[in-house]
PDB file of C-alpha atoms in Angstrom:
ATOM      1  CA  UNK A   1     116.337  84.398 121.670  1.00 80.00           C
ATOM      2  CA  UNK A   2     115.843  81.395 119.355  1.00 92.00           C
ATOM      3  CA  UNK A   3     113.525  83.275 116.952  1.00 92.00           C
ATOM      4  CA  UNK A   4     115.907  86.290 116.879  1.00 91.00           C
ATOM      5  CA  UNK A   5     118.934  84.113 116.019  1.00 93.00           C
ATOM      6  CA  UNK A   6     117.113  82.002 113.391  1.00 95.00           C
ATOM      7  CA  UNK A   7     115.392  84.975 111.867  1.00 95.00           C
ATOM      8  CA  UNK A   8     118.592  86.941 111.598  1.00 93.00           C
ATOM      9  CA  UNK A   9     120.257  83.947 109.855  1.00 95.00           C
ATOM     10  CA  UNK A  10     117.405  83.750 107.408  1.00 96.00           C
ATOM     11  CA  UNK A  11     117.220  87.586 106.879  1.00 96.00           C
ATOM     12  CA  UNK A  12     120.920  87.762 106.084  1.00 93.00           C
ATOM     13  CA  UNK A  13     121.084  84.672 103.945  1.00 96.00           C
ATOM     14  CA  UNK A  14     118.049  85.859 101.978  1.00 96.00           C
ATOM     15  CA  UNK A  15     119.765  89.269 101.583  1.00 94.00           C
ATOM     16  CA  UNK A  16     123.098  87.945 100.418  1.00 93.00           C
ATOM     17  CA  UNK A  17     121.602  85.392  98.067  1.00 94.00           C
ATOM     18  CA  UNK A  18     119.655  88.228  96.319  1.00 92.00           C
ATOM     19  CA  UNK A  19     122.753  90.102  95.365  1.00 91.00           C
ATOM     20  CA  UNK A  20     124.644  89.738  92.113  1.00 92.00           C
ATOM     21  CA  UNK A  21     127.518  91.587  90.398  1.00 93.00           C
ATOM     22  CA  UNK A  22     125.593  91.525  87.202  1.00 94.00           C
ATOM     23  CA  UNK A  23     122.803  93.959  86.194  1.00 92.00           C
ATOM     24  CA  UNK A  24     119.519  92.040  86.091  1.00 93.00           C
ATOM     25  CA  UNK A  25     115.947  92.819  85.204  1.00 92.00           C
ATOM     26  CA  UNK A  26     112.743  91.443  86.785  1.00 94.00           C
ATOM     27  CA  UNK A  27     111.036  88.474  85.111  1.00 96.00           C
ATOM     28  CA  UNK A  28     108.172  89.398  82.815  1.00 97.00           C
ATOM     29  CA  UNK A  29     105.702  88.257  85.514  1.00 97.00           C
ATOM     30  CA  UNK A  30     107.304  90.286  88.229  1.00 97.00           C
ATOM     31  CA  UNK A  31     107.660  93.334  86.051  1.00 97.00           C
ATOM     32  CA  UNK A  32     103.890  93.163  85.183  1.00 98.00           C
ATOM     33  CA  UNK A  33     103.102  92.881  88.929  1.00 98.00           C
ATOM     34  CA  UNK A  34     105.418  95.754  89.784  1.00 98.00           C
ATOM     35  CA  UNK A  35     103.784  97.919  87.064  1.00 98.00           C
ATOM     36  CA  UNK A  36     100.238  96.950  88.363  1.00 98.00           C
ATOM     37  CA  UNK A  37     101.016  97.888  91.968  1.00 98.00           C
ATOM     38  CA  UNK A  38     103.525 100.769  91.590  1.00 98.00           C
ATOM     39  CA  UNK A  39     102.907 102.107  88.024  1.00 98.00           C
ATOM     40  CA  UNK A  40     106.404 101.364  86.750  1.00 97.00           C
ATOM     41  CA  UNK A  41     109.468  99.530  87.894  1.00 96.00           C
ATOM     42  CA  UNK A  42     111.035 102.950  88.610  1.00 97.00           C
ATOM     43  CA  UNK A  43     108.013 103.837  90.643  1.00 98.00           C
ATOM     44  CA  UNK A  44     108.574 100.740  92.731  1.00 98.00           C
ATOM     45  CA  UNK A  45     112.189 101.631  93.225  1.00 97.00           C
ATOM     46  CA  UNK A  46     111.304 105.069  94.418  1.00 98.00           C
ATOM     47  CA  UNK A  47     108.697 103.789  96.894  1.00 98.00           C
ATOM     48  CA  UNK A  48     111.114 101.014  98.149  1.00 98.00           C
ATOM     49  CA  UNK A  49     113.912 103.453  98.732  1.00 95.00           C
ATOM     50  CA  UNK A  50     111.544 105.959 100.475  1.00 96.00           C
ATOM     51  CA  UNK A  51     110.221 103.195 102.691  1.00 97.00           C
ATOM     52  CA  UNK A  52     113.741 102.028 103.562  1.00 93.00           C
ATOM     53  CA  UNK A  53     114.721 105.632 104.467  1.00 90.00           C
ATOM     54  CA  UNK A  54     111.901 105.808 106.943  1.00 92.00           C
ATOM     55  CA  UNK A  55     112.874 102.514 108.635  1.00 88.00           C
ATOM     56  CA  UNK A  56     114.648 104.012 111.704  1.00 83.00           C
ATOM     57  CA  UNK A  57     117.435 102.201 113.455  1.00 80.00           C
ATOM     58  CA  UNK A  58     117.873  98.557 112.787  1.00 87.00           C
ATOM     59  CA  UNK A  59     115.633  96.606 110.406  1.00 92.00           C
ATOM     60  CA  UNK A  60     114.759  95.521 106.945  1.00 96.00           C
ATOM     61  CA  UNK A  61     112.698  96.713 104.023  1.00 97.00           C
ATOM     62  CA  UNK A  62     110.963  94.048 101.989  1.00 98.00           C
ATOM     63  CA  UNK A  63     109.047  93.537  98.823  1.00 98.00           C
ATOM     64  CA  UNK A  64     106.540  90.872  99.682  1.00 98.00           C
ATOM     65  CA  UNK A  65     103.723  88.930  98.070  1.00 98.00           C
ATOM     66  CA  UNK A  66     100.596  89.117 100.223  1.00 98.00           C
ATOM     67  CA  UNK A  67      97.253  87.745  99.028  1.00 97.00           C
ATOM     68  CA  UNK A  68      98.483  87.742  95.466  1.00 96.00           C
ATOM     69  CA  UNK A  69      99.595  91.406  95.520  1.00 97.00           C
ATOM     70  CA  UNK A  70     103.013  93.030  95.945  1.00 98.00           C
ATOM     71  CA  UNK A  71     103.607  95.261  98.978  1.00 98.00           C
ATOM     72  CA  UNK A  72     106.530  96.937 100.591  1.00 98.00           C
ATOM     73  CA  UNK A  73     106.925  96.456 104.267  1.00 98.00           C
ATOM     74  CA  UNK A  74     109.451  97.453 106.934  1.00 97.00           C
ATOM     75  CA  UNK A  75     110.403  95.248 109.845  1.00 97.00           C
ATOM     76  CA  UNK A  76     112.578  96.012 112.859  1.00 94.00           C
ATOM     77  CA  UNK A  77     115.379  93.903 114.296  1.00 92.00           C
ATOM     78  CA  UNK A  78     114.971  90.211 113.505  1.00 94.00           C
ATOM     79  CA  UNK A  79     111.326  90.425 112.371  1.00 96.00           C
ATOM     80  CA  UNK A  80     110.651  89.251 108.835  1.00 96.00           C
ATOM     81  CA  UNK A  81     107.681  88.666 106.505  1.00 98.00           C
ATOM     82  CA  UNK A  82     107.413  84.967 107.191  1.00 96.00           C
ATOM     83  CA  UNK A  83     106.411  85.772 110.765  1.00 96.00           C
ATOM     84  CA  UNK A  84     103.429  87.696 109.321  1.00 97.00           C
ATOM     85  CA  UNK A  85     102.390  85.017 106.872  1.00 97.00           C
ATOM     86  CA  UNK A  86     103.639  86.749 103.726  1.00 97.00           C
ATOM     87  CA  UNK A  87     106.251  85.716 101.119  1.00 98.00           C
ATOM     88  CA  UNK A  88     109.545  87.728 100.984  1.00 98.00           C
ATOM     89  CA  UNK A  89     110.749  88.492  97.415  1.00 98.00           C
ATOM     90  CA  UNK A  90     113.430  91.083  97.939  1.00 97.00           C
ATOM     91  CA  UNK A  91     115.014  92.789 100.953  1.00 97.00           C
ATOM     92  CA  UNK A  92     117.278  95.659 101.820  1.00 94.00           C
ATOM     93  CA  UNK A  93     119.360  95.565 105.019  1.00 91.00           C
ATOM     94  CA  UNK A  94     118.792  98.943 106.760  1.00 89.00           C
ATOM     95  CA  UNK A  95     120.566  98.155 109.905  1.00 77.00           C
ATOM     96  CA  UNK A  96     122.613 101.105 111.146  1.00 66.00           C
ATOM     97  CA  UNK A  97     125.936  99.069 110.446  1.00 62.00           C
ATOM     98  CA  UNK A  98     124.936  98.850 106.748  1.00 57.00           C
ATOM     99  CA  UNK A  99     125.331 102.539 106.104  1.00 57.00           C
ATOM    100  CA  UNK A 100     128.341 103.650 108.190  1.00 59.00           C
ATOM    101  CA  UNK A 101     130.912 101.299 106.700  1.00 58.00           C
ATOM    102  CA  UNK A 102     132.511 104.252 104.906  1.00 57.00           C
ATOM    103  CA  UNK A 103     133.223 106.029 108.238  1.00 53.00           C
TER     104      UNK A 103
END
């Protein structure tokens, strides 16, 4: 229970702190890494959204730095990249409550 509670606090804080009302672009360094791993920034966005859409139920989709390379990973429930020894850079909350707000 302690890990679940602490990890959910981290995951949600990381998510909320990553949001802004202003349009932003990746740094030059991040853009170069995205282009190296995914072809283009748009290619990354497409793969990220596709991965999130496959994350069934409650969880998170992450852009992470692993061994100097960018990767997209999905986690379930309170799991997060830190528990797997990788660095989180961006996340999307794909918990079921995140997409039924309009109903």
